[in-house]
Tab-separated table of C-alpha atoms in Angstrom:
chain	number	residue	atom	x	y	z
A	178	MET	CA	174.909	65.911	170.582
A	179	SER	CA	173.259	67.125	167.393
A	180	GLY	CA	170.157	66.142	165.483
A	181	GLU	CA	167.251	64.497	167.237
A	182	THR	CA	167.843	63.146	170.700
A	183	VAL	CA	168.898	59.526	171.004
A	184	ARG	CA	166.749	59.015	174.106
A	185	ALA	CA	163.597	56.905	173.892
A	186	ILE	CA	163.983	56.232	170.176
A	187	VAL	CA	162.202	52.896	170.183
A	188	ASP	CA	159.384	54.256	172.366
A	189	GLN	CA	158.872	57.104	169.906
A	190	LEU	CA	158.597	54.652	167.040
A	191	ARG	CA	156.087	52.519	168.918
A	192	VAL	CA	153.988	55.598	169.631
A	193	ALA	CA	154.161	56.536	165.952
A	194	ARG	CA	152.880	53.094	164.980
A	195	ARG	CA	149.930	53.391	167.390
A	196	ARG	CA	149.086	56.834	166.074
A	197	ILE	CA	148.588	55.429	162.581
A	198	PHE	CA	145.567	53.477	163.843
A	199	GLU	CA	144.403	56.492	165.821
A	200	LEU	CA	144.584	58.493	162.643
A	201	ALA	CA	142.464	55.947	160.790
A	202	SER	CA	139.771	56.321	163.468
A	203	LEU	CA	139.964	60.085	163.285
A	204	VAL	CA	139.619	60.021	159.517
A	205	ILE	CA	136.421	57.997	159.800
A	206	ALA	CA	135.049	60.322	162.479
A	207	LEU	CA	135.914	63.431	160.544
A	208	SER	CA	134.412	62.018	157.372
A	209	LEU	CA	131.132	61.412	159.162
A	210	ALA	CA	131.246	64.852	160.749
A	211	ALA	CA	131.780	66.374	157.314
A	212	ASN	CA	128.709	64.684	155.921
A	213	LEU	CA	126.755	67.884	155.821
A	214	VAL	CA	129.453	69.632	153.836
A	215	SER	CA	129.792	66.718	151.457
A	216	SER	CA	126.041	66.666	150.832
A	217	VAL	CA	126.201	70.291	149.738
A	218	LEU	CA	129.171	69.513	147.452
A	219	PHE	CA	127.234	66.545	146.101
A	220	ASP	CA	124.411	68.816	145.062
A	221	LEU	CA	126.863	71.191	143.407
A	222	TRP	CA	129.281	68.725	141.719
A	223	GLY	CA	127.393	65.483	141.331
A	224	ALA	CA	128.046	62.014	142.758
A	225	ARG	CA	131.180	60.871	140.942
A	226	LEU	CA	133.192	64.067	141.273
A	227	SER	CA	132.322	64.457	144.977
A	228	LEU	CA	133.349	60.865	145.731
A	229	PHE	CA	136.633	61.242	143.841
A	230	VAL	CA	137.576	64.487	145.597
A	231	GLY	CA	136.682	63.144	149.027
A	232	LEU	CA	138.665	59.935	148.637
A	233	SER	CA	141.636	61.841	147.202
A	234	VAL	CA	141.793	64.234	150.139
A	235	MET	CA	141.472	61.440	152.690
A	236	THR	CA	144.187	59.371	150.993
A	237	ALA	CA	146.578	62.324	150.724
A	238	CYS	CA	146.163	63.235	154.396
A	239	PHE	CA	146.649	59.656	155.527
A	240	ALA	CA	149.737	59.155	153.329
A	241	TYR	CA	151.321	62.409	154.527
A	242	TYR	CA	150.849	61.513	158.180
A	243	VAL	CA	152.221	57.990	157.708
A	244	PHE	CA	155.270	59.370	155.884
A	245	THR	CA	156.103	61.951	158.556
A	246	GLN	CA	155.746	59.451	161.396
A	247	THR	CA	157.530	56.443	159.890
A	248	ARG	CA	160.230	57.868	157.609
A	249	GLU	CA	163.866	56.944	158.167
A	250	ARG	CA	165.215	58.875	161.141
A	251	SER	CA	168.776	59.906	161.739
A	252	TYR	CA	170.520	60.548	165.037
A	253	GLU	CA	174.024	61.708	165.775
A	254	LEU	CA	176.015	61.672	168.985
A	255	ARG	CA	179.457	63.130	169.614
A	256	ILE	CA	181.446	62.088	172.667
A	257	GLU	CA	184.673	63.768	173.758
A	258	ALA	CA	186.920	61.332	175.594
A	259	ALA	CA	190.382	62.083	176.955
A	260	PHE	CA	193.515	60.596	178.456
A	261	ALA	CA	196.792	61.806	179.950
A	262	SER	CA	200.412	61.017	179.114
A	263	ASP	CA	203.831	61.223	180.742
A	264	TRP	CA	205.991	63.872	179.068
A	265	ASP	CA	209.155	62.391	180.606
A	266	ASN	CA	208.527	58.786	179.529
A	267	SER	CA	207.845	58.930	175.768
A	268	HIS	CA	204.302	60.047	176.503
A	269	LYS	CA	203.376	56.777	178.182
A	270	PRO	CA	199.548	56.774	178.491
A	271	LEU	CA	198.245	57.578	181.976
A	272	ALA	CA	194.811	56.987	183.474
A	273	LEU	CA	192.686	59.486	185.363
A	274	PRO	CA	191.649	57.571	188.511
A	275	GLY	CA	187.934	56.827	188.427
A	276	TYR	CA	187.491	57.831	184.780
A	277	ARG	CA	186.623	54.500	183.212
A	278	PHE	CA	187.527	55.262	179.610
A	279	SER	CA	191.005	56.564	180.432
A	280	GLU	CA	191.676	53.617	182.755
A	281	GLU	CA	190.759	51.044	180.094
A	282	PHE	CA	192.466	52.971	177.305
A	283	ALA	CA	195.761	53.349	179.196
A	284	GLN	CA	195.696	49.685	180.209
A	285	ILE	CA	195.093	48.536	176.620
A	286	LEU	CA	197.679	50.775	174.968
A	287	ASN	CA	200.370	50.168	177.600
A	288	ALA	CA	199.888	46.406	177.294
A	289	THR	CA	200.157	46.698	173.497
A	290	LEU	CA	203.388	48.700	173.707
A	291	SER	CA	204.777	46.300	176.298
A	292	GLU	CA	204.152	43.211	174.187
A	293	ASN	CA	204.888	44.424	170.673
A	294	ALA	CA	208.438	45.758	170.260
A	295	ALA	CA	207.791	47.017	166.713
A	296	LEU	CA	204.830	49.146	167.785
A	297	ARG	CA	206.790	50.331	170.831
A	298	ASN	CA	209.635	51.504	168.597
A	299	GLN	CA	207.174	53.370	166.382
A	300	TRP	CA	205.625	55.046	169.425
A	301	GLU	CA	208.967	56.183	170.805
A	302	SER	CA	210.239	57.330	167.401
A	303	HIS	CA	207.188	59.573	166.877
A	304	PRO	CA	205.775	60.365	170.350
A	305	LEU	CA	202.622	62.378	170.868
A	306	GLY	CA	204.502	65.588	171.598
A	307	HIS	CA	205.906	65.678	168.066
A	308	SER	CA	204.165	66.499	164.796
A	309	ARG	CA	200.801	64.896	164.230
A	310	SER	CA	201.538	64.094	160.570
A	311	THR	CA	204.336	62.332	158.736
A	312	VAL	CA	205.167	62.024	155.041
A	313	SER	CA	205.088	58.497	153.616
A	314	HIS	CA	207.505	57.101	151.031
A	315	ARG	CA	204.904	57.960	148.391
A	316	GLY	CA	204.948	61.609	149.400
A	317	THR	CA	201.476	61.548	150.990
A	318	THR	CA	200.667	62.921	154.449
A	319	GLN	CA	199.424	60.522	157.098
A	320	ASP	CA	198.981	60.407	160.859
A	321	SER	CA	202.150	59.826	162.846
A	322	ALA	CA	202.678	56.394	164.400
A	323	SER	CA	201.623	57.498	167.882
A	324	PHE	CA	198.423	59.208	166.688
A	325	ARG	CA	197.474	56.123	164.696
A	326	LEU	CA	198.076	53.846	167.686
A	327	VAL	CA	195.949	56.090	169.901
A	328	ARG	CA	193.109	55.951	167.387
A	329	GLU	CA	193.336	52.162	167.049
A	330	ALA	CA	193.436	51.617	170.817
A	331	ALA	CA	190.453	53.949	171.326
A	332	GLU	CA	188.510	52.141	168.604
A	333	TYR	CA	189.282	48.834	170.277
A	334	VAL	CA	187.978	50.172	173.611
A	335	ILE	CA	184.652	51.203	172.069
A	336	LEU	CA	184.357	47.894	170.204
A	337	ARG	CA	184.990	45.976	173.415
A	338	GLU	CA	182.355	48.083	175.165
A	339	LEU	CA	179.930	47.327	172.328
A	340	SER	CA	180.673	43.596	172.568
A	341	HIS	CA	180.003	43.545	176.319
A	342	HIS	CA	176.861	45.634	175.942
A	343	LEU	CA	175.405	43.354	173.259
A	344	ASP	CA	176.088	40.296	175.416
A	345	ARG	CA	174.274	41.898	178.353
A	346	HIS	CA	171.350	42.994	176.179
A	347	PHE	CA	170.695	39.637	174.519
A	348	ASN	CA	171.429	37.528	177.605
A	349	ARG	CA	168.921	39.211	179.900
A	350	GLY	CA	165.928	38.987	177.571
A	351	HIS	CA	163.973	36.204	175.880
A	352	PHE	CA	165.456	36.273	172.406
A	353	ASN	CA	165.217	33.613	169.731
A	354	PRO	CA	168.777	32.437	168.894
A	355	GLU	CA	167.663	31.829	165.315
A	356	LEU	CA	167.093	35.585	164.937
A	357	LEU	CA	170.641	36.422	166.074
A	358	VAL	CA	174.027	36.179	164.395
A	359	GLU	CA	177.497	36.128	165.941
A	360	VAL	CA	180.192	38.159	164.197
A	361	THR	CA	183.626	36.766	165.074
A	362	ARG	CA	187.258	37.664	164.454
A	363	ASP	CA	187.448	35.436	161.376
A	364	GLN	CA	184.814	37.565	159.642
A	365	LEU	CA	186.581	40.889	160.216
A	366	SER	CA	189.643	40.702	157.993
A	367	ASP	CA	189.259	44.275	156.691
A	368	ILE	CA	188.970	45.658	160.232
A	369	LEU	CA	191.839	43.575	161.612
A	370	MET	CA	194.129	44.833	158.856
A	371	SER	CA	193.465	48.438	159.847
A	372	ASN	CA	193.504	48.003	163.633
A	373	ARG	CA	196.667	46.381	164.950
A	374	VAL	CA	195.560	46.642	168.579
A	375	LEU	CA	192.387	44.630	167.927
A	376	GLU	CA	194.324	42.152	165.784
A	377	MET	CA	196.953	41.557	168.473
A	378	ILE	CA	194.689	41.348	171.525
A	379	SER	CA	192.194	38.989	169.857
A	380	ARG	CA	194.903	36.780	168.351
A	381	ASP	CA	195.389	33.282	169.764
A	382	ILE	CA	197.825	33.385	172.685
A	383	LYS	CA	199.940	30.650	171.103
A	384	ASP	CA	200.571	32.955	168.133
A	385	ARG	CA	201.856	35.858	170.244
A	386	PRO	CA	205.613	35.475	170.797
A	387	GLY	CA	205.905	38.818	172.611
A	388	MET	CA	203.262	38.136	175.246
A	389	PHE	CA	205.829	37.743	178.042
A	390	ASP	CA	207.965	40.691	176.993
A	391	ARG	CA	207.046	43.557	179.325
A	392	LEU	CA	210.301	45.479	179.584
A	393	ASP	CA	212.319	47.023	176.792
A	394	ALA	CA	215.856	46.007	177.708
A	395	ASN	CA	217.385	48.583	175.378
A	396	ASN	CA	216.126	51.693	177.137
A	397	GLY	CA	214.531	50.340	180.316
A	398	LYS	CA	211.097	51.916	179.703
A	399	ASN	CA	208.415	49.870	181.424
A	400	TYR	CA	204.953	50.136	179.886
A	401	GLY	CA	203.231	47.931	182.442
A	402	SER	CA	202.756	44.230	182.987
A	403	ALA	CA	199.022	43.690	182.390
A	404	PHE	CA	198.572	41.129	179.619
A	405	GLN	CA	195.522	41.675	177.422
A	406	TYR	CA	193.586	38.964	175.610
A	407	ALA	CA	189.966	38.893	174.550
A	408	LEU	CA	187.985	36.538	172.333
A	409	PHE	CA	186.302	39.155	170.165
A	410	ARG	CA	182.698	38.668	169.044
A	411	LEU	CA	179.565	40.729	168.466
A	412	THR	CA	176.056	39.312	168.864
A	413	LEU	CA	173.742	41.151	166.478
A	414	PRO	CA	170.281	40.738	164.935
A	415	LYS	CA	170.252	38.310	162.039
A	416	GLY	CA	171.160	39.987	158.772
A	417	SER	CA	173.566	42.483	160.379
A	418	LYS	CA	177.110	42.971	159.114
A	419	LEU	CA	180.150	44.841	160.425
A	420	ARG	CA	182.653	46.379	158.023
A	421	ARG	CA	185.038	49.273	157.518
A	422	LEU	CA	183.994	52.224	155.354
A	423	ALA	CA	186.334	54.121	153.054
A	424	SER	CA	186.147	57.046	155.499
A	425	GLY	CA	187.660	54.836	158.214
A	426	ALA	CA	184.449	54.581	160.220
A	427	LEU	CA	182.985	51.268	161.356
A	428	LEU	CA	179.570	50.369	159.966
A	429	ILE	CA	177.011	48.026	161.499
A	430	ASP	CA	174.361	47.534	158.829
A	431	GLY	CA	171.287	45.590	159.907
A	432	PRO	CA	167.709	45.099	158.749
A	433	ALA	CA	166.393	47.940	160.935
A	434	LEU	CA	169.465	49.915	161.966
A	435	ARG	CA	172.480	51.439	160.247
A	436	LEU	CA	175.091	52.535	162.784
A	437	GLU	CA	178.386	54.281	162.022
A	438	ILE	CA	181.128	54.682	164.642
A	439	SER	CA	184.105	56.903	163.874
A	440	THR	CA	187.147	57.581	166.045
A	441	ALA	CA	189.413	60.588	165.584
A	442	MET	CA	192.311	62.294	167.330
A	443	ASN	CA	193.389	65.691	166.041
A	444	GLY	CA	195.877	66.649	168.742
A	445	ALA	CA	193.537	68.908	170.723
A	446	ASN	CA	194.340	69.348	174.412
A	447	PRO	CA	191.373	69.116	176.798
A	448	TYR	CA	191.392	71.006	180.062
A	449	PHE	CA	192.010	68.943	183.197
A	450	TYR	CA	191.757	70.581	186.595
A	451	PRO	CA	195.387	71.254	187.583
A	452	LEU	CA	194.707	70.361	191.207
A	453	PHE	CA	193.081	67.079	190.151
A	454	VAL	CA	196.276	66.215	188.282
A	455	THR	CA	198.395	67.216	191.274
A	456	HIS	CA	196.444	65.726	194.176
A	457	VAL	CA	194.543	62.798	192.599
A	458	MET	CA	196.933	61.676	189.870
A	459	GLY	CA	199.955	62.570	191.990
A	460	ARG	CA	201.752	64.321	189.144
A	461	GLU	CA	203.056	67.758	188.265
A	462	TYR	CA	200.705	69.509	185.878
A	463	LYS	CA	203.497	70.742	183.581
A	464	ASP	CA	204.802	67.184	183.095
A	465	THR	CA	201.422	65.735	182.150
A	466	GLY	CA	200.191	65.673	178.561
A	467	ARG	CA	196.455	65.944	177.927
A	468	TRP	CA	194.826	64.538	174.790
A	469	LYS	CA	191.287	64.434	173.436
A	470	ILE	CA	189.656	61.686	171.380
A	471	ASP	CA	186.443	62.299	169.444
A	472	PHE	CA	183.858	59.574	168.928
A	473	ARG	CA	181.001	60.179	166.510
A	474	ILE	CA	178.055	57.793	166.391
A	475	SER	CA	175.526	58.176	163.596
A	476	ALA	CA	172.410	56.012	163.577
A	477	LYS	CA	169.652	55.647	161.025
A	478	ILE	CA	166.397	53.855	161.776
A	479	LYS	CA	165.222	52.156	158.607
A	480	LYS	CA	161.540	52.009	157.569
A	481	PRO	CA	159.936	51.343	160.979
A	482	LEU	CA	156.734	49.839	159.520
A	483	VAL	CA	158.665	47.056	157.793
A	484	ILE	CA	159.880	45.584	161.118
A	485	PRO	CA	157.155	43.892	163.223
A	486	ALA	CA	156.688	45.353	166.701
A	487	SER	CA	157.780	42.035	168.254
A	488	ARG	CA	161.196	42.399	166.586
A	489	TRP	CA	162.041	45.876	167.880
A	490	PRO	CA	163.670	44.589	171.104
A	491	TYR	CA	166.292	42.963	168.847
A	492	HIS	CA	167.285	46.393	167.563
A	493	SER	CA	166.793	48.575	170.647
A	494	TRP	CA	170.247	47.827	172.098
A	495	PHE	CA	171.853	50.910	170.587
A	496	GLU	CA	169.747	53.321	172.667
A	497	SER	CA	171.133	52.084	175.984
A	498	PHE	CA	174.559	51.693	174.354
A	499	THR	CA	174.793	55.393	173.514
A	500	GLN	CA	173.609	56.319	177.016
A	501	ARG	CA	176.306	54.119	178.518
A	502	LEU	CA	178.989	55.665	176.306
A	503	GLU	CA	178.001	59.179	177.360
A	504	HIS	CA	178.342	58.214	180.999
A	505	LYS	CA	181.537	56.173	180.712
A	506	PHE	CA	183.511	57.900	177.929
A	507	ALA	CA	182.814	61.658	178.147
A	508	TYR	CA	185.520	63.302	180.247
A	509	LYS	CA	183.360	66.306	181.153
A	510	SER	CA	180.696	63.924	182.448
A	511	PHE	CA	183.359	62.331	184.639
A	512	PHE	CA	184.293	65.638	186.267
A	513	ALA	CA	180.597	66.470	186.654
A	514	ASP	CA	179.846	63.091	188.257
A	515	ILE	CA	182.563	63.506	190.888
A	516	ASN	CA	181.606	67.180	191.332
A	517	TRP	CA	185.242	68.198	191.333
A	518	PRO	CA	184.704	71.933	192.060
A	519	ALA	CA	183.002	71.042	195.346
A	520	SER	CA	185.562	68.335	196.060
A	521	GLU	CA	188.331	70.846	195.399
A	522	ALA	CA	186.901	73.254	197.957
A	523	ILE	CA	186.634	70.486	200.564
A	524	LEU	CA	190.210	69.362	199.937
A	525	ALA	CA	191.433	72.953	200.194
A	526	ALA	CA	189.732	73.330	203.583
A	527	ILE	CA	191.269	70.059	204.813
A	528	PHE	CA	194.755	71.036	203.638
A	529	ARG	CA	194.545	74.454	205.263
A	530	SER	CA	193.220	73.052	208.514
A	531	GLN	CA	196.350	70.896	208.637
A	532	GLY	CA	198.625	73.791	207.755
A	533	LEU	CA	199.484	72.314	204.337
A	534	GLU	CA	199.882	74.056	200.988
A	535	PHE	CA	197.016	73.116	198.684
A	536	ILE	CA	198.292	74.873	195.545
A	537	PRO	CA	201.740	73.469	194.608
A	538	LYS	CA	204.715	75.831	194.588
A	539	ASP	CA	205.439	75.333	190.885
A	540	MET	CA	201.946	76.654	190.082
A	541	ARG	CA	202.383	79.624	192.404
A	542	ASN	CA	205.778	80.418	190.910
A	543	ARG	CA	204.250	80.496	187.437
A	544	GLY	CA	201.363	82.676	188.580
A	545	MET	CA	198.735	80.001	187.983
A	546	ASP	CA	195.345	80.232	189.642
A	547	PRO	CA	194.098	76.669	189.125
A	548	ILE	CA	190.855	76.976	191.068
A	549	GLY	CA	187.549	77.398	189.249
A	550	GLN	CA	188.890	77.682	185.682
A	551	PHE	CA	186.750	74.997	184.070
A	552	ASP	CA	183.028	75.181	183.317
A	553	ILE	CA	181.650	71.655	183.007
A	554	GLY	CA	178.686	72.935	181.054
A	555	ASP	CA	180.866	74.134	178.161
């Protein structure tokens, strides 16, 4: 995370507002305390010039303090998510058990590939293990079909998380419905055109002819049977809009908050504990692909003094949203939460007490030492 911390943003702004009144009191006190000095200046400069200088200094100090405490503030958060894939099955997405993002992501993307034969063909024609980029008919370079599908599925997961979070935030408090607006699928034509996963999953079931097609009869690859449907909506403060920027990021632009969410996949391979892959996922490490997804969230608090204090709860949802994303999406946080190094040591002791091999033979044959290679704090 870079820039100022996202934590306690609204509380900081409330404190800043209170300090403005504290400053006014201090200015009065200091002006009285400086009476002796001003009387000397009065004798030297005269009444008019002394009054003008004094008021000018007081005004400048007050304006400077107000500006520094209530200017627009920017915050940026970067979250590194990850998922696994099956090298032997066209890089079918795999979940890391217990890691919420990877479980939801794999479920969403597998359901999409199961239902939509056209997208499935694109995925298998340009799987993740191949080149990241392809050349279009116009001669321009673009992401391969599989990379684009990964990005769209990941963006859908974060949008669904945002939708659920907003519902929880506005349902548990006393909010005036007249100060809220509901953004629905019908208002997101530009986003639907650029995210086929969102478009398909939020489409009316009656308009989805492939919803019962789970198995590709041509090659027998099964991508799972979980059917996905969600009525997409976002509840936001009145005056807020959601749209796609030219950069590809999503923008939520409201009266007090401007929030950008970008999703990227550049082909980087995160480090998963080999023994986690072997003993928890039940797979061979060499047959398991590992892929990283980067989420960047940039927030700007607009002119805090313009929004009444009573309205700030309508805009404070993004603070808890970013905290939830850090906990649920960051793959290093997942390994830290389960304390895998300690769990690994316990499992090793159990295996050895039973006379079992803890480190698989294929790792030993390749000279791998999979224990203690990953520093969660990196």
